[in-house]
mmCIF file of N, CA and C in Angstrom:
data_model
loop_
_atom_site.group_PDB
_atom_site.id
_atom_site.type_symbol
_atom_site.label_atom_id
_atom_site.label_comp_id
_atom_site.label_asym_id
_atom_site.label_seq_id
_atom_site.Cartn_x
_atom_site.Cartn_y
_atom_site.Cartn_z
ATOM 1 N N MET A 1 183.708 -152.096 83.663
ATOM 2 C CA MET A 1 184.440 -151.165 84.486
ATOM 3 C C MET A 1 184.946 -150.010 83.623
ATOM 4 N N ARG A 2 184.860 -148.815 84.176
ATOM 5 C CA ARG A 2 185.396 -147.651 83.466
ATOM 6 C C ARG A 2 186.914 -147.652 83.593
ATOM 7 N N ARG A 3 187.558 -147.459 82.474
ATOM 8 C CA ARG A 3 189.018 -147.321 82.414
ATOM 9 C C ARG A 3 189.276 -145.922 81.868
ATOM 10 N N ILE A 4 189.670 -145.013 82.751
ATOM 11 C CA ILE A 4 189.727 -143.594 82.428
ATOM 12 C C ILE A 4 191.177 -143.139 82.309
ATOM 13 N N PHE A 5 191.536 -142.705 81.111
ATOM 14 C CA PHE A 5 192.884 -142.202 80.845
ATOM 15 C C PHE A 5 192.885 -140.691 81.054
ATOM 16 N N LEU A 6 193.841 -140.199 81.829
ATOM 17 C CA LEU A 6 193.924 -138.763 82.105
ATOM 18 C C LEU A 6 195.095 -138.129 81.372
ATOM 19 N N ASP A 7 194.802 -137.045 80.674
ATOM 20 C CA ASP A 7 195.826 -136.227 80.034
ATOM 21 C C ASP A 7 196.541 -135.423 81.128
ATOM 22 N N ALA A 8 197.700 -134.901 80.800
ATOM 23 C CA ALA A 8 198.517 -134.165 81.767
ATOM 24 C C ALA A 8 197.770 -132.996 82.392
ATOM 25 N N ASN A 9 196.962 -132.287 81.600
ATOM 26 C CA ASN A 9 196.290 -131.103 82.145
ATOM 27 C C ASN A 9 195.267 -131.461 83.216
ATOM 28 N N VAL A 10 194.678 -132.641 83.142
ATOM 29 C CA VAL A 10 193.726 -133.082 84.169
ATOM 30 C C VAL A 10 194.481 -133.445 85.451
ATOM 31 N N ILE A 11 195.599 -134.114 85.310
ATOM 32 C CA ILE A 11 196.420 -134.471 86.471
ATOM 33 C C ILE A 11 196.941 -133.203 87.147
ATOM 34 N N PHE A 12 197.425 -132.269 86.355
ATOM 35 C CA PHE A 12 197.910 -130.979 86.855
ATOM 36 C C PHE A 12 196.815 -130.280 87.661
ATOM 37 N N THR A 13 195.621 -130.218 87.094
ATOM 38 C CA THR A 13 194.505 -129.537 87.749
ATOM 39 C C THR A 13 194.120 -130.229 89.051
ATOM 40 N N ALA A 14 194.074 -131.552 89.044
ATOM 41 C CA ALA A 14 193.731 -132.297 90.260
ATOM 42 C C ALA A 14 194.750 -132.039 91.368
ATOM 43 N N ALA A 15 196.013 -131.915 90.988
ATOM 44 C CA ALA A 15 197.062 -131.705 91.988
ATOM 45 C C ALA A 15 197.032 -130.301 92.585
ATOM 46 N N HIS A 16 196.776 -129.301 91.770
ATOM 47 C CA HIS A 16 196.840 -127.935 92.316
ATOM 48 C C HIS A 16 195.492 -127.414 92.787
ATOM 49 N N ASN A 17 194.407 -128.109 92.491
ATOM 50 C CA ASN A 17 193.080 -127.699 92.952
ATOM 51 C C ASN A 17 192.377 -128.900 93.588
ATOM 52 N N PRO A 18 192.673 -129.200 94.847
ATOM 53 C CA PRO A 18 192.145 -130.408 95.481
ATOM 54 C C PRO A 18 190.639 -130.411 95.728
ATOM 55 N N VAL A 19 189.957 -129.294 95.469
ATOM 56 C CA VAL A 19 188.502 -129.275 95.648
ATOM 57 C C VAL A 19 187.765 -129.183 94.311
ATOM 58 N N GLY A 20 188.482 -129.317 93.215
ATOM 59 C CA GLY A 20 187.872 -129.217 91.891
ATOM 60 C C GLY A 20 187.371 -130.547 91.357
ATOM 61 N N LYS A 21 186.808 -130.492 90.162
ATOM 62 C CA LYS A 21 186.227 -131.681 89.522
ATOM 63 C C LYS A 21 187.266 -132.757 89.230
ATOM 64 N N ALA A 22 188.449 -132.361 88.806
ATOM 65 C CA ALA A 22 189.481 -133.352 88.484
ATOM 66 C C ALA A 22 189.892 -134.126 89.736
ATOM 67 N N ALA A 23 190.031 -133.426 90.854
ATOM 68 C CA ALA A 23 190.371 -134.095 92.113
ATOM 69 C C ALA A 23 189.226 -134.997 92.567
ATOM 70 N N LEU A 24 188.002 -134.530 92.405
ATOM 71 C CA LEU A 24 186.837 -135.348 92.750
ATOM 72 C C LEU A 24 186.818 -136.636 91.932
ATOM 73 N N LEU A 25 187.136 -136.534 90.664
ATOM 74 C CA LEU A 25 187.178 -137.710 89.798
ATOM 75 C C LEU A 25 188.119 -138.770 90.370
ATOM 76 N N ILE A 26 189.288 -138.351 90.777
ATOM 77 C CA ILE A 26 190.272 -139.294 91.306
ATOM 78 C C ILE A 26 189.795 -139.881 92.630
ATOM 79 N N ASP A 27 189.179 -139.064 93.470
ATOM 80 C CA ASP A 27 188.637 -139.569 94.733
ATOM 81 C C ASP A 27 187.517 -140.582 94.489
ATOM 82 N N LEU A 28 186.633 -140.282 93.553
ATOM 83 C CA LEU A 28 185.531 -141.202 93.247
ATOM 84 C C LEU A 28 186.017 -142.503 92.626
ATOM 85 N N ALA A 29 187.077 -142.422 91.868
ATOM 86 C CA ALA A 29 187.590 -143.614 91.182
ATOM 87 C C ALA A 29 187.881 -144.735 92.168
ATOM 88 N N ALA A 30 188.476 -144.396 93.286
ATOM 89 C CA ALA A 30 188.799 -145.414 94.287
ATOM 90 C C ALA A 30 187.528 -146.020 94.880
ATOM 91 N N ARG A 31 186.549 -145.197 95.135
ATOM 92 C CA ARG A 31 185.301 -145.681 95.735
ATOM 93 C C ARG A 31 184.454 -146.494 94.770
ATOM 94 N N LEU A 32 184.518 -146.157 93.497
ATOM 95 C CA LEU A 32 183.648 -146.793 92.508
ATOM 96 C C LEU A 32 184.374 -147.826 91.646
ATOM 97 N N SER A 33 185.589 -148.141 92.011
ATOM 98 C CA SER A 33 186.394 -149.147 91.299
ATOM 99 C C SER A 33 186.617 -148.801 89.833
ATOM 100 N N TRP A 34 186.827 -147.523 89.554
ATOM 101 C CA TRP A 34 187.227 -147.129 88.207
ATOM 102 C C TRP A 34 188.740 -147.241 88.141
ATOM 103 N N GLN A 35 189.240 -147.616 87.005
ATOM 104 C CA GLN A 35 190.684 -147.665 86.821
ATOM 105 C C GLN A 35 191.125 -146.339 86.202
ATOM 106 N N ILE A 36 192.062 -145.674 86.866
ATOM 107 C CA ILE A 36 192.590 -144.406 86.373
ATOM 108 C C ILE A 36 193.985 -144.681 85.810
ATOM 109 N N ILE A 37 194.186 -144.242 84.575
ATOM 110 C CA ILE A 37 195.398 -144.559 83.827
ATOM 111 C C ILE A 37 195.987 -143.267 83.271
ATOM 112 N N THR A 38 197.286 -143.239 83.159
ATOM 113 C CA THR A 38 197.956 -142.186 82.407
ATOM 114 C C THR A 38 199.226 -142.772 81.812
ATOM 115 N N SER A 39 199.904 -141.963 81.043
ATOM 116 C CA SER A 39 201.165 -142.414 80.447
ATOM 117 C C SER A 39 202.330 -141.728 81.149
ATOM 118 N N ARG A 40 203.488 -142.296 80.992
ATOM 119 C CA ARG A 40 204.697 -141.701 81.547
ATOM 120 C C ARG A 40 204.873 -140.276 80.998
ATOM 121 N N LEU A 41 204.559 -140.086 79.722
ATOM 122 C CA LEU A 41 204.671 -138.765 79.094
ATOM 123 C C LEU A 41 203.756 -137.745 79.775
ATOM 124 N N ALA A 42 202.498 -138.112 80.022
ATOM 125 C CA ALA A 42 201.553 -137.204 80.680
ATOM 126 C C ALA A 42 201.975 -136.935 82.118
ATOM 127 N N GLU A 43 202.450 -137.968 82.801
ATOM 128 C CA GLU A 43 202.939 -137.793 84.171
ATOM 129 C C GLU A 43 204.082 -136.778 84.198
ATOM 130 N N GLU A 44 205.030 -136.935 83.291
ATOM 131 C CA GLU A 44 206.187 -136.034 83.251
ATOM 132 C C GLU A 44 205.775 -134.600 82.933
ATOM 133 N N GLU A 45 204.820 -134.440 82.022
ATOM 134 C CA GLU A 45 204.358 -133.093 81.677
ATOM 135 C C GLU A 45 203.653 -132.435 82.856
ATOM 136 N N ALA A 46 202.799 -133.184 83.540
ATOM 137 C CA ALA A 46 202.101 -132.639 84.710
ATOM 138 C C ALA A 46 203.108 -132.242 85.787
ATOM 139 N N ARG A 47 204.083 -133.098 86.036
ATOM 140 C CA ARG A 47 205.101 -132.814 87.052
ATOM 141 C C ARG A 47 205.910 -131.562 86.680
ATOM 142 N N ARG A 48 206.339 -131.489 85.445
ATOM 143 C CA ARG A 48 207.132 -130.339 84.975
ATOM 144 C C ARG A 48 206.344 -129.031 85.137
ATOM 145 N N ASN A 49 205.077 -129.054 84.759
ATOM 146 C CA ASN A 49 204.260 -127.842 84.866
ATOM 147 C C ASN A 49 204.018 -127.449 86.320
ATOM 148 N N LEU A 50 203.824 -128.431 87.193
ATOM 149 C CA LEU A 50 203.657 -128.119 88.615
ATOM 150 C C LEU A 50 204.952 -127.574 89.207
ATOM 151 N N GLU A 51 206.082 -128.137 88.814
ATOM 152 C CA GLU A 51 207.371 -127.631 89.303
ATOM 153 C C GLU A 51 207.572 -126.171 88.902
ATOM 154 N N ASN A 52 207.072 -125.793 87.734
ATOM 155 C CA ASN A 52 207.227 -124.421 87.248
ATOM 156 C C ASN A 52 206.208 -123.451 87.827
ATOM 157 N N LYS A 53 205.022 -123.942 88.212
ATOM 158 C CA LYS A 53 203.938 -123.035 88.599
ATOM 159 C C LYS A 53 203.419 -123.221 90.020
ATOM 160 N N TYR A 54 203.355 -124.447 90.506
ATOM 161 C CA TYR A 54 202.749 -124.743 91.810
ATOM 162 C C TYR A 54 203.590 -125.781 92.547
ATOM 163 N N LEU A 55 204.787 -125.421 92.897
ATOM 164 C CA LEU A 55 205.716 -126.346 93.540
ATOM 165 C C LEU A 55 205.109 -126.994 94.790
ATOM 166 N N GLN A 56 204.291 -126.237 95.503
ATOM 167 C CA GLN A 56 203.681 -126.751 96.728
ATOM 168 C C GLN A 56 202.682 -127.881 96.452
ATOM 169 N N SER A 57 202.320 -128.096 95.199
ATOM 170 C CA SER A 57 201.355 -129.146 94.844
ATOM 171 C C SER A 57 202.011 -130.492 94.543
ATOM 172 N N LEU A 58 203.327 -130.561 94.587
ATOM 173 C CA LEU A 58 204.009 -131.817 94.262
ATOM 174 C C LEU A 58 203.663 -132.968 95.214
ATOM 175 N N PRO A 59 203.497 -132.724 96.529
ATOM 176 C CA PRO A 59 203.084 -133.842 97.385
ATOM 177 C C PRO A 59 201.709 -134.402 96.995
ATOM 178 N N ARG A 60 200.793 -133.542 96.632
ATOM 179 C CA ARG A 60 199.468 -134.013 96.186
ATOM 180 C C ARG A 60 199.615 -134.788 94.882
ATOM 181 N N LEU A 61 200.482 -134.339 93.987
ATOM 182 C CA LEU A 61 200.721 -135.073 92.747
ATOM 183 C C LEU A 61 201.196 -136.487 93.060
ATOM 184 N N ALA A 62 202.113 -136.625 93.995
ATOM 185 C CA ALA A 62 202.618 -137.956 94.361
ATOM 186 C C ALA A 62 201.487 -138.850 94.855
ATOM 187 N N THR A 63 200.581 -138.294 95.643
ATOM 188 C CA THR A 63 199.430 -139.062 96.135
ATOM 189 C C THR A 63 198.536 -139.493 94.982
ATOM 190 N N ILE A 64 198.276 -138.581 94.067
ATOM 191 C CA ILE A 64 197.437 -138.884 92.904
ATOM 192 C C ILE A 64 198.069 -139.982 92.057
ATOM 193 N N LEU A 65 199.347 -139.843 91.781
ATOM 194 C CA LEU A 65 200.026 -140.826 90.936
ATOM 195 C C LEU A 65 200.068 -142.200 91.592
ATOM 196 N N SER A 66 200.045 -142.241 92.923
ATOM 197 C CA SER A 66 200.113 -143.528 93.620
ATOM 198 C C SER A 66 198.864 -144.376 93.415
ATOM 199 N N VAL A 67 197.761 -143.762 93.007
ATOM 200 C CA VAL A 67 196.524 -144.527 92.780
ATOM 201 C C VAL A 67 196.232 -144.728 91.294
ATOM 202 N N MET A 68 197.174 -144.331 90.459
ATOM 203 C CA MET A 68 196.987 -144.448 89.014
ATOM 204 C C MET A 68 197.855 -145.561 88.449
ATOM 205 N N ASP A 69 197.403 -146.125 87.336
ATOM 206 C CA ASP A 69 198.239 -147.031 86.560
ATOM 207 C C ASP A 69 198.975 -146.177 85.536
ATOM 208 N N ILE A 70 200.287 -146.220 85.573
ATOM 209 C CA ILE A 70 201.095 -145.415 84.655
ATOM 210 C C ILE A 70 201.744 -146.359 83.653
ATOM 211 N N ILE A 71 201.401 -146.148 82.389
ATOM 212 C CA ILE A 71 201.910 -147.024 81.337
ATOM 213 C C ILE A 71 203.002 -146.302 80.551
ATOM 214 N N PRO A 72 203.882 -147.060 79.900
ATOM 215 C CA PRO A 72 204.929 -146.406 79.107
ATOM 216 C C PRO A 72 204.346 -145.483 78.041
ATOM 217 N N GLY A 73 203.280 -145.913 77.397
ATOM 218 C CA GLY A 73 202.617 -145.068 76.403
ATOM 219 C C GLY A 73 203.097 -145.311 74.999
ATOM 220 N N GLY A 74 202.360 -144.751 74.079
ATOM 221 C CA GLY A 74 202.689 -144.890 72.672
ATOM 222 C C GLY A 74 203.654 -143.813 72.219
ATOM 223 N N GLU A 75 204.136 -143.989 71.033
ATOM 224 C CA GLU A 75 205.038 -143.005 70.433
ATOM 225 C C GLU A 75 204.301 -142.088 69.468
ATOM 226 N N GLY A 76 203.027 -142.358 69.257
ATOM 227 C CA GLY A 76 202.239 -141.531 68.355
ATOM 228 C C GLY A 76 202.275 -141.990 66.919
ATOM 229 N N LEU A 77 202.944 -143.098 66.661
ATOM 230 C CA LEU A 77 203.098 -143.567 65.284
ATOM 231 C C LEU A 77 201.867 -144.296 64.759
ATOM 232 N N LYS A 78 201.035 -144.793 65.681
ATOM 233 C CA LYS A 78 199.861 -145.562 65.270
ATOM 234 C C LYS A 78 198.564 -144.858 65.666
ATOM 235 N N CYS A 79 198.614 -143.575 65.813
ATOM 236 C CA CYS A 79 197.443 -142.801 66.221
ATOM 237 C C CYS A 79 196.504 -142.637 65.030
ATOM 238 N N PRO A 80 195.247 -143.086 65.160
ATOM 239 C CA PRO A 80 194.316 -142.996 64.038
ATOM 240 C C PRO A 80 193.668 -141.621 63.867
ATOM 241 N N LEU A 81 193.944 -140.688 64.782
ATOM 242 C CA LEU A 81 193.313 -139.368 64.721
ATOM 243 C C LEU A 81 194.254 -138.326 64.141
ATOM 244 N N ASP A 82 193.654 -137.302 63.560
ATOM 245 C CA ASP A 82 194.418 -136.166 63.052
ATOM 246 C C ASP A 82 194.693 -135.231 64.227
ATOM 247 N N LEU A 83 195.845 -135.435 64.861
ATOM 248 C CA LEU A 83 196.248 -134.642 66.014
ATOM 249 C C LEU A 83 197.668 -134.131 65.802
ATOM 250 N N PRO A 84 198.021 -133.026 66.472
ATOM 251 C CA PRO A 84 199.411 -132.575 66.425
ATOM 252 C C PRO A 84 200.339 -133.655 66.993
ATOM 253 N N ALA A 85 201.580 -133.623 66.582
ATOM 254 C CA ALA A 85 202.554 -134.644 66.988
ATOM 255 C C ALA A 85 202.640 -134.809 68.503
ATOM 256 N N LYS A 86 202.531 -133.713 69.267
ATOM 257 C CA LYS A 86 202.665 -133.808 70.721
ATOM 258 C C LYS A 86 201.468 -134.495 71.382
ATOM 259 N N ASP A 87 200.319 -134.515 70.719
ATOM 260 C CA ASP A 87 199.118 -135.124 71.291
ATOM 261 C C ASP A 87 198.895 -136.558 70.828
ATOM 262 N N ARG A 88 199.525 -136.941 69.757
ATOM 263 C CA ARG A 88 199.338 -138.290 69.220
ATOM 264 C C ARG A 88 199.731 -139.380 70.226
ATOM 265 N N PRO A 89 200.852 -139.237 70.953
ATOM 266 C CA PRO A 89 201.194 -140.279 71.926
ATOM 267 C C PRO A 89 200.172 -140.412 73.054
ATOM 268 N N ILE A 90 199.494 -139.322 73.397
ATOM 269 C CA ILE A 90 198.483 -139.371 74.454
ATOM 270 C C ILE A 90 197.304 -140.225 74.002
ATOM 271 N N PHE A 91 196.773 -139.940 72.814
ATOM 272 C CA PHE A 91 195.648 -140.740 72.340
ATOM 273 C C PHE A 91 196.073 -142.189 72.132
ATOM 274 N N GLU A 92 197.246 -142.382 71.580
ATOM 275 C CA GLU A 92 197.718 -143.747 71.336
ATOM 276 C C GLU A 92 197.859 -144.524 72.649
ATOM 277 N N ALA A 93 198.344 -143.882 73.698
ATOM 278 C CA ALA A 93 198.463 -144.548 74.998
ATOM 279 C C ALA A 93 197.088 -144.919 75.545
ATOM 280 N N ALA A 94 196.114 -144.026 75.386
ATOM 281 C CA ALA A 94 194.749 -144.344 75.820
ATOM 282 C C ALA A 94 194.219 -145.549 75.057
ATOM 283 N N LEU A 95 194.485 -145.580 73.783
ATOM 284 C CA LEU A 95 194.049 -146.691 72.935
ATOM 285 C C LEU A 95 194.742 -147.990 73.347
ATOM 286 N N LEU A 96 196.045 -147.945 73.518
ATOM 287 C CA LEU A 96 196.807 -149.141 73.889
ATOM 288 C C LEU A 96 196.414 -149.677 75.263
ATOM 289 N N SER A 97 195.978 -148.798 76.148
ATOM 290 C CA SER A 97 195.614 -149.217 77.506
ATOM 291 C C SER A 97 194.200 -149.773 77.591
ATOM 292 N N GLY A 98 193.461 -149.713 76.499
ATOM 293 C CA GLY A 98 192.083 -150.201 76.519
ATOM 294 C C GLY A 98 191.141 -149.288 77.280
ATOM 295 N N SER A 99 191.464 -148.012 77.318
ATOM 296 C CA SER A 99 190.641 -147.051 78.060
ATOM 297 C C SER A 99 189.269 -146.883 77.422
ATOM 298 N N THR A 100 188.275 -146.677 78.271
ATOM 299 C CA THR A 100 186.926 -146.373 77.797
ATOM 300 C C THR A 100 186.768 -144.873 77.583
ATOM 301 N N HIS A 101 187.551 -144.089 78.333
ATOM 302 C CA HIS A 101 187.479 -142.632 78.281
ATOM 303 C C HIS A 101 188.887 -142.043 78.250
ATOM 304 N N LEU A 102 189.014 -140.906 77.583
ATOM 305 C CA LEU A 102 190.216 -140.081 77.655
ATOM 306 C C LEU A 102 189.729 -138.705 78.083
ATOM 307 N N LEU A 103 190.144 -138.277 79.273
ATOM 308 C CA LEU A 103 189.710 -136.978 79.775
ATOM 309 C C LEU A 103 190.838 -135.968 79.624
ATOM 310 N N THR A 104 190.496 -134.831 79.032
ATOM 311 C CA THR A 104 191.469 -133.787 78.743
ATOM 312 C C THR A 104 190.796 -132.422 78.787
ATOM 313 N N GLY A 105 191.586 -131.417 79.040
ATOM 314 C CA GLY A 105 191.101 -130.044 78.943
ATOM 315 C C GLY A 105 191.550 -129.375 77.658
ATOM 316 N N ASP A 106 192.204 -130.123 76.802
ATOM 317 C CA ASP A 106 192.755 -129.593 75.549
ATOM 318 C C ASP A 106 191.673 -129.534 74.474
ATOM 319 N N LEU A 107 190.881 -128.484 74.521
ATOM 320 C CA LEU A 107 189.791 -128.324 73.552
ATOM 321 C C LEU A 107 190.306 -127.957 72.168
ATOM 322 N N LYS A 108 191.433 -127.281 72.120
ATOM 323 C CA LYS A 108 191.968 -126.862 70.825
ATOM 324 C C LYS A 108 192.275 -128.066 69.941
ATOM 325 N N HIS A 109 192.948 -129.054 70.493
ATOM 326 C CA HIS A 109 193.369 -130.189 69.678
ATOM 327 C C HIS A 109 192.422 -131.384 69.751
ATOM 328 N N PHE A 110 191.867 -131.649 70.930
ATOM 329 C CA PHE A 110 190.982 -132.803 71.081
ATOM 330 C C PHE A 110 189.511 -132.450 70.880
ATOM 331 N N GLY A 111 189.190 -131.154 70.893
ATOM 332 C CA GLY A 111 187.804 -130.713 70.762
ATOM 333 C C GLY A 111 187.031 -131.342 69.621
ATOM 334 N N PRO A 112 187.586 -131.380 68.402
ATOM 335 C CA PRO A 112 186.842 -131.972 67.285
ATOM 336 C C PRO A 112 186.552 -133.465 67.454
ATOM 337 N N HIS A 113 187.250 -134.107 68.382
ATOM 338 C CA HIS A 113 187.094 -135.550 68.577
ATOM 339 C C HIS A 113 186.254 -135.887 69.808
ATOM 340 N N MET A 114 185.811 -134.871 70.524
ATOM 341 C CA MET A 114 185.100 -135.115 71.775
ATOM 342 C C MET A 114 183.704 -135.673 71.540
ATOM 343 N N ASN A 115 183.366 -136.634 72.408
ATOM 344 C CA ASN A 115 182.045 -137.269 72.405
ATOM 345 C C ASN A 115 181.704 -137.895 71.059
ATOM 346 N N ARG A 116 182.707 -138.452 70.395
ATOM 347 C CA ARG A 116 182.505 -139.106 69.099
ATOM 348 C C ARG A 116 183.202 -140.471 69.091
ATOM 349 N N PRO A 117 182.794 -141.378 69.983
ATOM 350 C CA PRO A 117 183.498 -142.662 70.080
ATOM 351 C C PRO A 117 183.492 -143.458 68.781
ATOM 352 N N GLU A 118 182.514 -143.201 67.926
ATOM 353 C CA GLU A 118 182.483 -143.899 66.634
ATOM 354 C C GLU A 118 183.643 -143.455 65.743
ATOM 355 N N LYS A 119 184.237 -142.312 66.036
ATOM 356 C CA LYS A 119 185.373 -141.790 65.265
ATOM 357 C C LYS A 119 186.703 -141.936 66.013
ATOM 358 N N THR A 120 186.632 -142.318 67.289
ATOM 359 C CA THR A 120 187.834 -142.373 68.124
ATOM 360 C C THR A 120 188.090 -143.788 68.655
ATOM 361 N N SER A 121 187.866 -144.759 67.812
ATOM 362 C CA SER A 121 188.154 -146.163 68.143
ATOM 363 C C SER A 121 187.453 -146.621 69.414
ATOM 364 N N GLY A 122 186.258 -146.086 69.670
ATOM 365 C CA GLY A 122 185.462 -146.498 70.818
ATOM 366 C C GLY A 122 185.769 -145.762 72.107
ATOM 367 N N ILE A 123 186.786 -144.926 72.114
ATOM 368 C CA ILE A 123 187.135 -144.162 73.314
ATOM 369 C C ILE A 123 186.297 -142.887 73.341
ATOM 370 N N VAL A 124 185.706 -142.608 74.501
ATOM 371 C CA VAL A 124 184.952 -141.369 74.663
ATOM 372 C C VAL A 124 185.938 -140.299 75.140
ATOM 373 N N VAL A 125 186.235 -139.346 74.272
ATOM 374 C CA VAL A 125 187.131 -138.236 74.607
ATOM 375 C C VAL A 125 186.253 -137.118 75.158
ATOM 376 N N GLN A 126 186.558 -136.669 76.380
ATOM 377 C CA GLN A 126 185.717 -135.673 77.042
ATOM 378 C C GLN A 126 186.546 -134.782 77.957
ATOM 379 N N THR A 127 185.920 -133.684 78.360
ATOM 380 C CA THR A 127 186.436 -132.911 79.484
ATOM 381 C C THR A 127 185.938 -133.601 80.753
ATOM 382 N N VAL A 128 186.515 -133.250 81.880
ATOM 383 C CA VAL A 128 186.047 -133.810 83.149
ATOM 384 C C VAL A 128 184.596 -133.395 83.384
ATOM 385 N N ALA A 129 184.256 -132.150 83.061
ATOM 386 C CA ALA A 129 182.880 -131.675 83.240
ATOM 387 C C ALA A 129 181.901 -132.487 82.394
ATOM 388 N N ASP A 130 182.259 -132.776 81.149
ATOM 389 C CA ASP A 130 181.388 -133.595 80.293
ATOM 390 C C ASP A 130 181.229 -135.003 80.856
ATOM 391 N N PHE A 131 182.311 -135.557 81.377
ATOM 392 C CA PHE A 131 182.254 -136.895 81.966
ATOM 393 C C PHE A 131 181.252 -136.913 83.113
ATOM 394 N N PHE A 132 181.334 -135.929 84.014
ATOM 395 C CA PHE A 132 180.398 -135.869 85.140
ATOM 396 C C PHE A 132 178.970 -135.610 84.672
ATOM 397 N N ARG A 133 178.812 -134.786 83.651
ATOM 398 C CA ARG A 133 177.467 -134.543 83.117
ATOM 399 C C ARG A 133 176.859 -135.848 82.628
ATOM 400 N N ASP A 134 177.615 -136.602 81.836
ATOM 401 C CA ASP A 134 177.112 -137.878 81.332
ATOM 402 C C ASP A 134 176.853 -138.867 82.452
ATOM 403 N N LEU A 135 177.661 -138.824 83.481
ATOM 404 C CA LEU A 135 177.521 -139.736 84.607
ATOM 405 C C LEU A 135 176.237 -139.473 85.384
ATOM 406 N N THR A 136 175.854 -138.212 85.471
ATOM 407 C CA THR A 136 174.691 -137.858 86.281
ATOM 408 C C THR A 136 173.383 -137.831 85.505
ATOM 409 N N GLU A 137 173.466 -137.805 84.178
ATOM 410 C CA GLU A 137 172.231 -137.827 83.392
ATOM 411 C C GLU A 137 171.618 -139.216 83.446
ATOM 412 N N LYS A 138 170.352 -139.260 83.710
ATOM 413 C CA LYS A 138 169.636 -140.535 83.759
ATOM 414 C C LYS A 138 168.994 -140.784 82.406
ATOM 415 N N PRO A 139 169.075 -142.020 81.906
ATOM 416 C CA PRO A 139 168.382 -142.314 80.646
ATOM 417 C C PRO A 139 166.875 -142.155 80.821
ATOM 418 N N GLN A 140 166.249 -141.691 79.771
ATOM 419 C CA GLN A 140 164.797 -141.530 79.788
ATOM 420 C C GLN A 140 164.129 -142.900 79.821
ATOM 421 N N ALA A 141 163.113 -143.039 80.642
ATOM 422 C CA ALA A 141 162.354 -144.294 80.685
ATOM 423 C C ALA A 141 161.535 -144.414 79.411
ATOM 424 N N GLY A 142 161.508 -145.598 78.847
ATOM 425 C CA GLY A 142 160.747 -145.816 77.603
ATOM 426 C C GLY A 142 159.257 -145.690 77.838
ATOM 427 N N GLY A 143 158.574 -145.201 76.805
ATOM 428 C CA GLY A 143 157.121 -145.173 76.907
ATOM 429 C C GLY A 143 156.633 -143.839 76.992
#
């Protein structure tokens, strides 16, 4: 089963753009039995940003959060990646939750770690677009 950890920016995007890829991901998760996870820290950041920019999206945020597993999260002290202090708890929470994927739009900080599960403790760090690309690509038949 896919266990997909969402960073705050993905949750924010899903809440304010209900027809975008991030919202589609959450809708598909229920149908395909994927587990969607986030941390309390990411939830709070998404909520704070929506309150500042898209107040009308808060009801959609509540709906999204109701189908997610929200974990307390890490403190960033055991993060094996070279990340800024503010991002370390996000990766650590994904790691602690046993996530198979960490989806984020933060290319500046997570970009060097994307699509390198051998370097990220087995977690596939991706954008939502990369996740869908990998999902739709069919493996080549041998021969």
